[in-house]
PDB file of C-alpha atoms and ligand atoms in Angstrom:
ATOM      1  CA  MET A  11     -16.897   3.857  -3.778  1.00  0.00           C
ATOM      2  CA  LYS A  12     -18.131   7.364  -2.673  1.00  0.00           C
ATOM      3  CA  ILE A  13     -15.135   9.735  -2.085  1.00  0.00           C
ATOM      4  CA  ASP A  14     -15.179  13.123  -0.651  1.00  0.00           C
ATOM      5  CA  ALA A  15     -12.678  15.742  -0.570  1.00  0.00           C
ATOM      6  CA  ILE A  16     -12.901  18.727   2.152  1.00  0.00           C
ATOM      7  CA  SER A  17     -10.329  21.758   0.536  1.00  0.00           C
ATOM      8  CA  ILE A  18      -9.983  25.106   0.472  1.00  0.00           C
ATOM      9  CA  PHE A  19      -9.063  24.177  -3.047  1.00  0.00           C
ATOM     10  CA  PRO A  20     -11.843  22.256  -4.587  1.00  0.00           C
ATOM     11  CA  ASP A  21     -10.687  22.814  -7.824  1.00  0.00           C
ATOM     12  CA  TYR A  22      -7.584  20.765  -7.283  1.00  0.00           C
ATOM     13  CA  PHE A  23      -9.738  17.902  -7.704  1.00  0.00           C
ATOM     14  CA  ASP A  24     -10.928  18.784 -11.337  1.00  0.00           C
ATOM     15  CA  ALA A  25      -7.903  16.368 -12.688  1.00  0.00           C
ATOM     16  CA  LEU A  26     -10.011  13.443 -11.595  1.00  0.00           C
ATOM     17  CA  LYS A  27     -12.251  14.516 -14.150  1.00  0.00           C
ATOM     18  CA  ILE A  28      -9.322  13.144 -16.986  1.00  0.00           C
ATOM     19  CA  SER A  29      -8.785   9.802 -18.108  1.00  0.00           C
ATOM     20  CA  LEU A  30      -9.471   6.452 -16.223  1.00  0.00           C
ATOM     21  CA  LEU A  31     -11.105   8.166 -13.218  1.00  0.00           C
ATOM     22  CA  GLY A  32     -13.279  10.500 -15.279  1.00  0.00           C
ATOM     23  CA  LYS A  33     -14.384   7.231 -17.041  1.00  0.00           C
ATOM     24  CA  ALA A  34     -14.687   5.443 -13.669  1.00  0.00           C
ATOM     25  CA  GLN A  35     -17.316   8.105 -12.495  1.00  0.00           C
ATOM     26  CA  ALA A  36     -19.291   8.224 -16.024  1.00  0.00           C
ATOM     27  CA  ALA A  37     -20.155   4.171 -15.277  1.00  0.00           C
ATOM     28  CA  ASN A  38     -20.504   5.011 -11.470  1.00  0.00           C
ATOM     29  CA  LEU A  39     -17.792   3.029 -10.262  1.00  0.00           C
ATOM     30  CA  ILE A  40     -16.566   6.495  -8.180  1.00  0.00           C
ATOM     31  CA  ASP A  41     -18.611   8.837  -6.791  1.00  0.00           C
ATOM     32  CA  PHE A  42     -16.503  11.717  -6.430  1.00  0.00           C
ATOM     33  CA  THR A  43     -17.458  15.312  -4.531  1.00  0.00           C
ATOM     34  CA  ALA A  44     -15.121  18.151  -3.511  1.00  0.00           C
ATOM     35  CA  VAL A  45     -16.946  20.664  -0.838  1.00  0.00           C
ATOM     36  CA  ASP A  46     -15.497  23.809   0.147  1.00  0.00           C
ATOM     37  CA  LEU A  47     -14.276  24.284   3.780  1.00  0.00           C
ATOM     38  CA  ARG A  48     -14.834  28.157   3.238  1.00  0.00           C
ATOM     39  CA  GLU A  49     -18.478  27.144   2.665  1.00  0.00           C
ATOM     40  CA  PHE A  50     -18.714  26.472   6.445  1.00  0.00           C
ATOM     41  CA  THR A  51     -17.762  29.840   7.633  1.00  0.00           C
ATOM     42  CA  HIS A  52     -19.668  32.530   8.541  1.00  0.00           C
ATOM     43  CA  ASP A  53     -17.931  35.701   8.604  1.00  0.00           C
ATOM     44  CA  LYS A  54     -17.098  38.223   5.715  1.00  0.00           C
ATOM     45  CA  HIS A  55     -13.796  37.172   5.084  1.00  0.00           C
ATOM     46  CA  ARG A  56     -14.232  33.312   5.214  1.00  0.00           C
ATOM     47  CA  THR A  57     -11.571  32.986   7.823  1.00  0.00           C
ATOM     48  CA  VAL A  58     -10.516  29.310   7.866  1.00  0.00           C
ATOM     49  CA  ASP A  59      -6.818  29.693   9.999  1.00  0.00           C
ATOM     50  CA  ASP A  60      -5.955  31.810  13.127  1.00  0.00           C
ATOM     51  CA  SER A  61      -2.526  31.421  14.979  1.00  0.00           C
ATOM     52  CA  PRO A  62      -1.295  28.595  16.787  1.00  0.00           C
ATOM     53  CA  TYR A  63      -1.759  28.586  21.025  1.00  0.00           C
ATOM     54  CA  GLY A  64       1.584  28.340  22.565  1.00  0.00           C
ATOM     55  CA  GLY A  65       3.203  30.530  19.538  1.00  0.00           C
ATOM     56  CA  GLY A  66       5.235  29.473  16.802  1.00  0.00           C
ATOM     57  CA  ALA A  67       5.561  29.849  12.799  1.00  0.00           C
ATOM     58  CA  GLY A  68       2.745  30.211  10.637  1.00  0.00           C
ATOM     59  CA  MET A  69      -0.905  29.847  10.863  1.00  0.00           C
ATOM     60  CA  LEU A  70      -3.528  26.828  11.816  1.00  0.00           C
ATOM     61  CA  MET A  71      -6.618  25.692  10.544  1.00  0.00           C
ATOM     62  CA  LYS A  72      -9.284  26.394  12.830  1.00  0.00           C
ATOM     63  CA  PRO A  73     -12.016  23.878  14.123  1.00  0.00           C
ATOM     64  CA  GLU A  74     -15.402  25.425  13.638  1.00  0.00           C
ATOM     65  CA  PRO A  75     -15.303  24.973   9.604  1.00  0.00           C
ATOM     66  CA  TRP A  76     -14.313  21.785   9.975  1.00  0.00           C
ATOM     67  CA  GLY A  77     -16.845  20.641  12.194  1.00  0.00           C
ATOM     68  CA  GLU A  78     -19.803  21.700   9.697  1.00  0.00           C
ATOM     69  CA  ALA A  79     -18.125  20.203   7.254  1.00  0.00           C
ATOM     70  CA  PHE A  80     -18.251  16.862   8.850  1.00  0.00           C
ATOM     71  CA  ASP A  81     -21.724  17.583  10.282  1.00  0.00           C
ATOM     72  CA  PHE A  82     -22.576  18.183   6.755  1.00  0.00           C
ATOM     73  CA  LEU A  83     -21.209  14.994   4.930  1.00  0.00           C
ATOM     74  CA  ILE A  84     -21.504  12.822   7.879  1.00  0.00           C
ATOM     75  CA  PRO A  85     -24.139  13.451  10.167  1.00  0.00           C
ATOM     76  CA  GLU A  86     -24.240  10.802  12.079  1.00  0.00           C
ATOM     77  CA  ALA A  87     -21.578   7.947  13.198  1.00  0.00           C
ATOM     78  CA  ASP A  88     -21.028   5.560  10.518  1.00  0.00           C
ATOM     79  CA  SER A  89     -18.507   3.361  10.782  1.00  0.00           C
ATOM     80  CA  GLU A  90     -18.358   2.230   7.017  1.00  0.00           C
ATOM     81  CA  THR A  91     -16.614   5.746   6.408  1.00  0.00           C
ATOM     82  CA  GLN A  92     -12.955   6.244   6.774  1.00  0.00           C
ATOM     83  CA  ILE A  93     -11.710   9.750   7.048  1.00  0.00           C
ATOM     84  CA  ILE A  94      -8.229  10.451   5.731  1.00  0.00           C
ATOM     85  CA  PHE A  95      -6.392  13.407   6.980  1.00  0.00           C
ATOM     86  CA  THR A  96      -3.610  13.692   4.394  1.00  0.00           C
ATOM     87  CA  SER A  97      -0.637  15.196   6.670  1.00  0.00           C
ATOM     88  CA  PRO A  98       3.465  14.972   6.426  1.00  0.00           C
ATOM     89  CA  ALA A  99       2.671  13.400  10.106  1.00  0.00           C
ATOM     90  CA  GLY A 100       0.693  10.896   9.222  1.00  0.00           C
ATOM     91  CA  GLU A 101       1.773   7.092   8.635  1.00  0.00           C
ATOM     92  CA  VAL A 102       3.491   6.669   5.046  1.00  0.00           C
ATOM     93  CA  PHE A 103       1.100   5.495   2.301  1.00  0.00           C
ATOM     94  CA  ASN A 104       1.985   1.985   0.341  1.00  0.00           C
ATOM     95  CA  GLN A 105       0.511  -0.456  -1.906  1.00  0.00           C
ATOM     96  CA  ALA A 106      -0.547  -2.639   0.889  1.00  0.00           C
ATOM     97  CA  LEU A 107      -2.825   0.812   2.712  1.00  0.00           C
ATOM     98  CA  ALA A 108      -4.174   1.696  -1.277  1.00  0.00           C
ATOM     99  CA  VAL A 109      -5.586  -2.098  -1.219  1.00  0.00           C
ATOM    100  CA  GLU A 110      -7.147  -1.776   2.257  1.00  0.00           C
ATOM    101  CA  LEU A 111      -8.610   1.731   1.425  1.00  0.00           C
ATOM    102  CA  SER A 112     -10.058   0.033  -1.807  1.00  0.00           C
ATOM    103  CA  GLN A 113     -12.461  -1.968   0.086  1.00  0.00           C
ATOM    104  CA  ALA A 114     -13.902   0.979   1.779  1.00  0.00           C
ATOM    105  CA  LYS A 115     -17.921   2.273   1.045  1.00  0.00           C
ATOM    106  CA  ARG A 116     -16.530   5.510   1.548  1.00  0.00           C
ATOM    107  CA  ILE A 117     -13.330   7.475   1.936  1.00  0.00           C
ATOM    108  CA  VAL A 118     -13.691  11.390   2.952  1.00  0.00           C
ATOM    109  CA  PHE A 119     -10.322  13.279   2.684  1.00  0.00           C
ATOM    110  CA  ALA A 120      -9.455  16.206   5.098  1.00  0.00           C
ATOM    111  CA  CYS A 121      -7.017  18.336   3.236  1.00  0.00           C
ATOM    112  CA  GLY A 122      -5.314  20.485   5.543  1.00  0.00           C
ATOM    113  CA  ARG A 123      -3.106  23.719   4.424  1.00  0.00           C
ATOM    114  CA  TYR A 124      -0.971  25.707   6.291  1.00  0.00           C
ATOM    115  CA  GLU A 125       0.980  24.125   9.481  1.00  0.00           C
ATOM    116  CA  GLY A 126      -2.156  22.210  10.190  1.00  0.00           C
ATOM    117  CA  ILE A 127      -5.224  21.303  11.357  1.00  0.00           C
ATOM    118  CA  ASP A 128      -6.248  22.210  15.152  1.00  0.00           C
ATOM    119  CA  GLU A 129      -6.056  18.522  16.652  1.00  0.00           C
ATOM    120  CA  ARG A 130      -9.212  18.715  17.930  1.00  0.00           C
ATOM    121  CA  VAL A 131     -10.782  18.124  14.840  1.00  0.00           C
ATOM    122  CA  VAL A 132      -9.027  14.975  14.475  1.00  0.00           C
ATOM    123  CA  GLU A 133     -10.378  13.923  17.910  1.00  0.00           C
ATOM    124  CA  PHE A 134     -13.825  14.732  16.659  1.00  0.00           C
ATOM    125  CA  ALA A 135     -13.988  12.992  13.429  1.00  0.00           C
ATOM    126  CA  LYS A 136     -13.501   9.916  15.331  1.00  0.00           C
ATOM    127  CA  SER A 137     -16.722  10.625  16.645  1.00  0.00           C
ATOM    128  CA  ARG A 138     -18.116  10.162  13.297  1.00  0.00           C
ATOM    129  CA  ALA A 139     -15.954   7.437  11.141  1.00  0.00           C
ATOM    130  CA  SER A 140     -12.851   5.248  11.220  1.00  0.00           C
ATOM    131  CA  VAL A 141      -9.868   7.949  11.279  1.00  0.00           C
ATOM    132  CA  ARG A 142      -6.233   7.842   9.546  1.00  0.00           C
ATOM    133  CA  MET A 143      -3.613  10.363   9.232  1.00  0.00           C
ATOM    134  CA  VAL A 144      -1.977   9.645   6.078  1.00  0.00           C
ATOM    135  CA  SER A 145       1.291  10.960   4.068  1.00  0.00           C
ATOM    136  CA  ILE A 146       2.542  10.669   1.132  1.00  0.00           C
ATOM    137  CA  GLY A 147       5.995  10.568   1.539  1.00  0.00           C
ATOM    138  CA  ASP A 148       9.097  12.149   3.657  1.00  0.00           C
ATOM    139  CA  TYR A 149       9.041  15.498   2.022  1.00  0.00           C
ATOM    140  CA  VAL A 150       6.679  18.491   2.529  1.00  0.00           C
ATOM    141  CA  LEU A 151       4.002  19.958   0.367  1.00  0.00           C
ATOM    142  CA  ASN A 152       2.088  23.058   0.442  1.00  0.00           C
ATOM    143  CA  GLY A 153      -1.225  21.377   1.281  1.00  0.00           C
ATOM    144  CA  GLY A 154      -2.811  17.630   1.392  1.00  0.00           C
ATOM    145  CA  GLU A 155      -4.612  17.911  -1.865  1.00  0.00           C
ATOM    146  CA  VAL A 156      -2.270  16.890  -4.224  1.00  0.00           C
ATOM    147  CA  ALA A 157      -1.209  14.074  -2.135  1.00  0.00           C
ATOM    148  CA  ALA A 158      -5.066  13.326  -1.902  1.00  0.00           C
ATOM    149  CA  LEU A 159      -5.044  12.970  -5.464  1.00  0.00           C
ATOM    150  CA  ALA A 160      -2.173  10.562  -5.324  1.00  0.00           C
ATOM    151  CA  ILE A 161      -4.137   8.148  -2.919  1.00  0.00           C
ATOM    152  CA  ILE A 162      -7.521   8.087  -4.605  1.00  0.00           C
ATOM    153  CA  GLU A 163      -5.844   7.258  -7.980  1.00  0.00           C
ATOM    154  CA  ALA A 164      -4.287   4.526  -6.264  1.00  0.00           C
ATOM    155  CA  VAL A 165      -6.785   3.052  -4.534  1.00  0.00           C
ATOM    156  CA  ALA A 166      -9.412   3.434  -7.477  1.00  0.00           C
ATOM    157  CA  ARG A 167      -7.324   1.716 -10.014  1.00  0.00           C
ATOM    158  CA  LEU A 168      -7.799  -1.387  -7.455  1.00  0.00           C
ATOM    159  CA  ILE A 169     -11.595  -1.131  -8.064  1.00  0.00           C
ATOM    160  CA  PRO A 170     -13.132  -3.624 -10.280  1.00  0.00           C
ATOM    161  CA  GLY A 171     -13.989  -2.729 -13.361  1.00  0.00           C
ATOM    162  CA  VAL A 172     -11.655   0.739 -13.426  1.00  0.00           C
ATOM    163  CA  ILE A 173      -8.760  -0.597 -15.029  1.00  0.00           C
ATOM    164  CA  GLY A 174      -9.589  -1.981 -18.449  1.00  0.00           C
ATOM    165  CA  ASN A 175      -7.019  -4.737 -18.160  1.00  0.00           C
ATOM    166  CA  ALA A 176      -7.346  -6.538 -14.754  1.00  0.00           C
ATOM    167  CA  GLU A 177      -4.115  -8.564 -15.541  1.00  0.00           C
ATOM    168  CA  SER A 178      -1.940  -5.431 -15.513  1.00  0.00           C
ATOM    169  CA  LEU A 179      -2.583  -4.581 -11.762  1.00  0.00           C
ATOM    170  CA  LEU A 180      -0.702  -8.432 -10.687  1.00  0.00           C
ATOM    171  CA  GLU A 181       2.016  -7.658 -12.507  1.00  0.00           C
ATOM    172  CA  GLU A 182       3.332  -4.120 -11.342  1.00  0.00           C
ATOM    173  CA  SER A 183       5.940  -2.801  -9.264  1.00  0.00           C
ATOM    174  CA  HIS A 184       5.060  -3.284  -5.347  1.00  0.00           C
ATOM    175  CA  ASN A 185       2.744  -6.296  -5.905  1.00  0.00           C
ATOM    176  CA  ASP A 186       5.771  -8.949  -4.730  1.00  0.00           C
ATOM    177  CA  GLY A 187       7.425  -6.644  -2.957  1.00  0.00           C
ATOM    178  CA  LEU A 188       9.944  -6.297  -5.874  1.00  0.00           C
ATOM    179  CA  LEU A 189      10.162  -3.294  -8.762  1.00  0.00           C
ATOM    180  CA  GLU A 190       9.313  -4.086 -11.740  1.00  0.00           C
ATOM    181  CA  TYR A 191      11.255  -5.348 -14.679  1.00  0.00           C
ATOM    182  CA  PRO A 192      12.391  -2.867 -17.265  1.00  0.00           C
ATOM    183  CA  SER A 193       9.672  -3.278 -20.788  1.00  0.00           C
ATOM    184  CA  TYR A 194      10.710  -2.488 -24.740  1.00  0.00           C
ATOM    185  CA  THR A 195       8.546  -2.484 -27.308  1.00  0.00           C
ATOM    186  CA  LYS A 196       9.205  -1.793 -31.455  1.00  0.00           C
ATOM    187  CA  PRO A 197      11.440  -1.127 -33.213  1.00  0.00           C
ATOM    188  CA  ALA A 198      13.828  -3.866 -31.792  1.00  0.00           C
ATOM    189  CA  ASN A 199      16.768  -1.660 -32.746  1.00  0.00           C
ATOM    190  CA  TRP A 200      16.506   2.685 -31.749  1.00  0.00           C
ATOM    191  CA  ARG A 201      18.945   5.050 -32.324  1.00  0.00           C
ATOM    192  CA  GLY A 202      21.486   2.608 -32.034  1.00  0.00           C
ATOM    193  CA  LEU A 203      19.946   1.012 -29.101  1.00  0.00           C
ATOM    194  CA  ASP A 204      19.365  -2.811 -29.030  1.00  0.00           C
ATOM    195  CA  VAL A 205      16.110  -4.559 -27.508  1.00  0.00           C
ATOM    196  CA  PRO A 206      17.770  -7.473 -24.994  1.00  0.00           C
ATOM    197  CA  ALA A 207      17.946 -10.195 -27.155  1.00  0.00           C
ATOM    198  CA  VAL A 208      16.431 -12.671 -24.635  1.00  0.00           C
ATOM    199  CA  LEU A 209      13.163 -10.858 -25.281  1.00  0.00           C
ATOM    200  CA  LEU A 210      13.271 -11.730 -28.796  1.00  0.00           C
ATOM    201  CA  SER A 211      14.057 -15.491 -28.420  1.00  0.00           C
ATOM    202  CA  GLY A 212      10.559 -16.622 -28.060  1.00  0.00           C
ATOM    203  CA  ASN A 213      12.058 -18.675 -24.965  1.00  0.00           C
ATOM    204  CA  HIS A 214       9.540 -17.869 -22.184  1.00  0.00           C
ATOM    205  CA  ALA A 215      11.545 -19.800 -19.281  1.00  0.00           C
ATOM    206  CA  ALA A 216      14.356 -17.806 -20.030  1.00  0.00           C
ATOM    207  CA  ILE A 217      12.167 -14.559 -20.456  1.00  0.00           C
ATOM    208  CA  ALA A 218      10.850 -15.517 -16.677  1.00  0.00           C
ATOM    209  CA  ALA A 219      14.529 -15.926 -15.501  1.00  0.00           C
ATOM    210  CA  TRP A 220      15.651 -12.477 -17.057  1.00  0.00           C
ATOM    211  CA  ARG A 221      12.833 -10.677 -16.084  1.00  0.00           C
ATOM    212  CA  LEU A 222      12.829 -11.777 -12.252  1.00  0.00           C
ATOM    213  CA  GLU A 223      17.092 -11.307 -12.628  1.00  0.00           C
ATOM    214  CA  GLN A 224      16.458  -7.692 -13.666  1.00  0.00           C
ATOM    215  CA  GLN A 225      13.310  -7.255 -10.930  1.00  0.00           C
ATOM    216  CA  VAL A 226      16.028  -8.128  -8.135  1.00  0.00           C
ATOM    217  CA  LYS A 227      18.858  -5.772  -9.927  1.00  0.00           C
ATOM    218  CA  ARG A 228      16.540  -2.828  -9.740  1.00  0.00           C
ATOM    219  CA  THR A 229      15.135  -3.409  -6.550  1.00  0.00           C
ATOM    220  CA  LYS A 230      18.938  -3.727  -5.121  1.00  0.00           C
ATOM    221  CA  ALA A 231      19.819  -0.695  -6.988  1.00  0.00           C
ATOM    222  CA  ASN A 232      16.755   2.031  -6.128  1.00  0.00           C
ATOM    223  CA  ARG A 233      15.181   0.233  -3.341  1.00  0.00           C
ATOM    224  CA  PRO A 234      17.538  -1.748  -1.047  1.00  0.00           C
ATOM    225  CA  ASP A 235      15.206  -1.243   2.055  1.00  0.00           C
ATOM    226  CA  LEU A 236      12.214  -3.538   0.094  1.00  0.00           C
ATOM    227  CA  LEU A 237      15.029  -6.332   0.241  1.00  0.00           C
ATOM    228  CA  GLY A 238      15.480  -5.667   4.107  1.00  0.00           C
ATOM    229  CA  GLU A 239      19.167  -4.073   2.836  1.00  0.00           C
TER     230      GLU A 239
HETATM  231 CL1  LIG B 314      -0.322  13.965   3.065  1.00  0.00          CL
HETATM  232  N1  LIG B 314       0.336  16.693   3.302  1.00  0.00           N
HETATM  233  C1  LIG B 314       1.317  17.366   3.104  1.00  0.00           C
HETATM  234  N2  LIG B 314       1.259  18.878   3.221  1.00  0.00           N
HETATM  235  N3  LIG B 314       2.630  17.227   2.657  1.00  0.00           N
HETATM  236  C2  LIG B 314       3.052  15.973   2.626  1.00  0.00           C
HETATM  237  C3  LIG B 314       1.632  14.888   2.528  1.00  0.00           C
HETATM  238  C4  LIG B 314       0.841  14.788   2.756  1.00  0.00           C
HETATM  239  N4  LIG B 314       2.710  13.499   2.521  1.00  0.00           N
HETATM  240  C5  LIG B 314       4.220  14.387   2.143  1.00  0.00           C
HETATM  241  N5  LIG B 314       4.421  15.557   2.108  1.00  0.00           N
END
């Protein structure tokens, strides 16, 4: 999968060189490029922001550098490219969207800063690719870079070959609409705390039943919304 990010802080994406995503890039499973939005400015101060029409607090990202960045990355309309504007005003990211995006051929992240981007940029982007506005949750970050990193990690690990143990994808939180059960490793007693006896019993049916019960209990306590409660 080809992944690009447009940002005024491309260094944020250095984190993608680490660990499994770094290995996935070395193995050519993912090809990632970060481009600096300021490369597409032409004034001495490399200006990317301006005050909003109609007034209001803060600054907005001006459209021209974005237009040139899209011209550079997506010179002609490509229905196989997905552009994602990271924004707290977007649809909320979840595992289902991660699965959907993991099928894409190319994703271009447009990472806004300040109070956002001139809305015409989103409109224009639709003439070049499929466009979605995506948030990673109900809180506000200073910019879309950290959100893009979270989305990239969630999507990339679903690409075949990126995760060594494909089975671990099947057994994790959110796959069956329930949170994961608690897990334990050796030693069986640690600082006076015991591993639940059923896990040492060798009774696989009892272990499976205990784990499901724990999943439901945890989901009720932490995410009742997942149970429609
Ligand atoms: Cl995608 N961007 C920003 N700036 N804040 C957010 C977010 C995105 N998702 C949640 N908060």
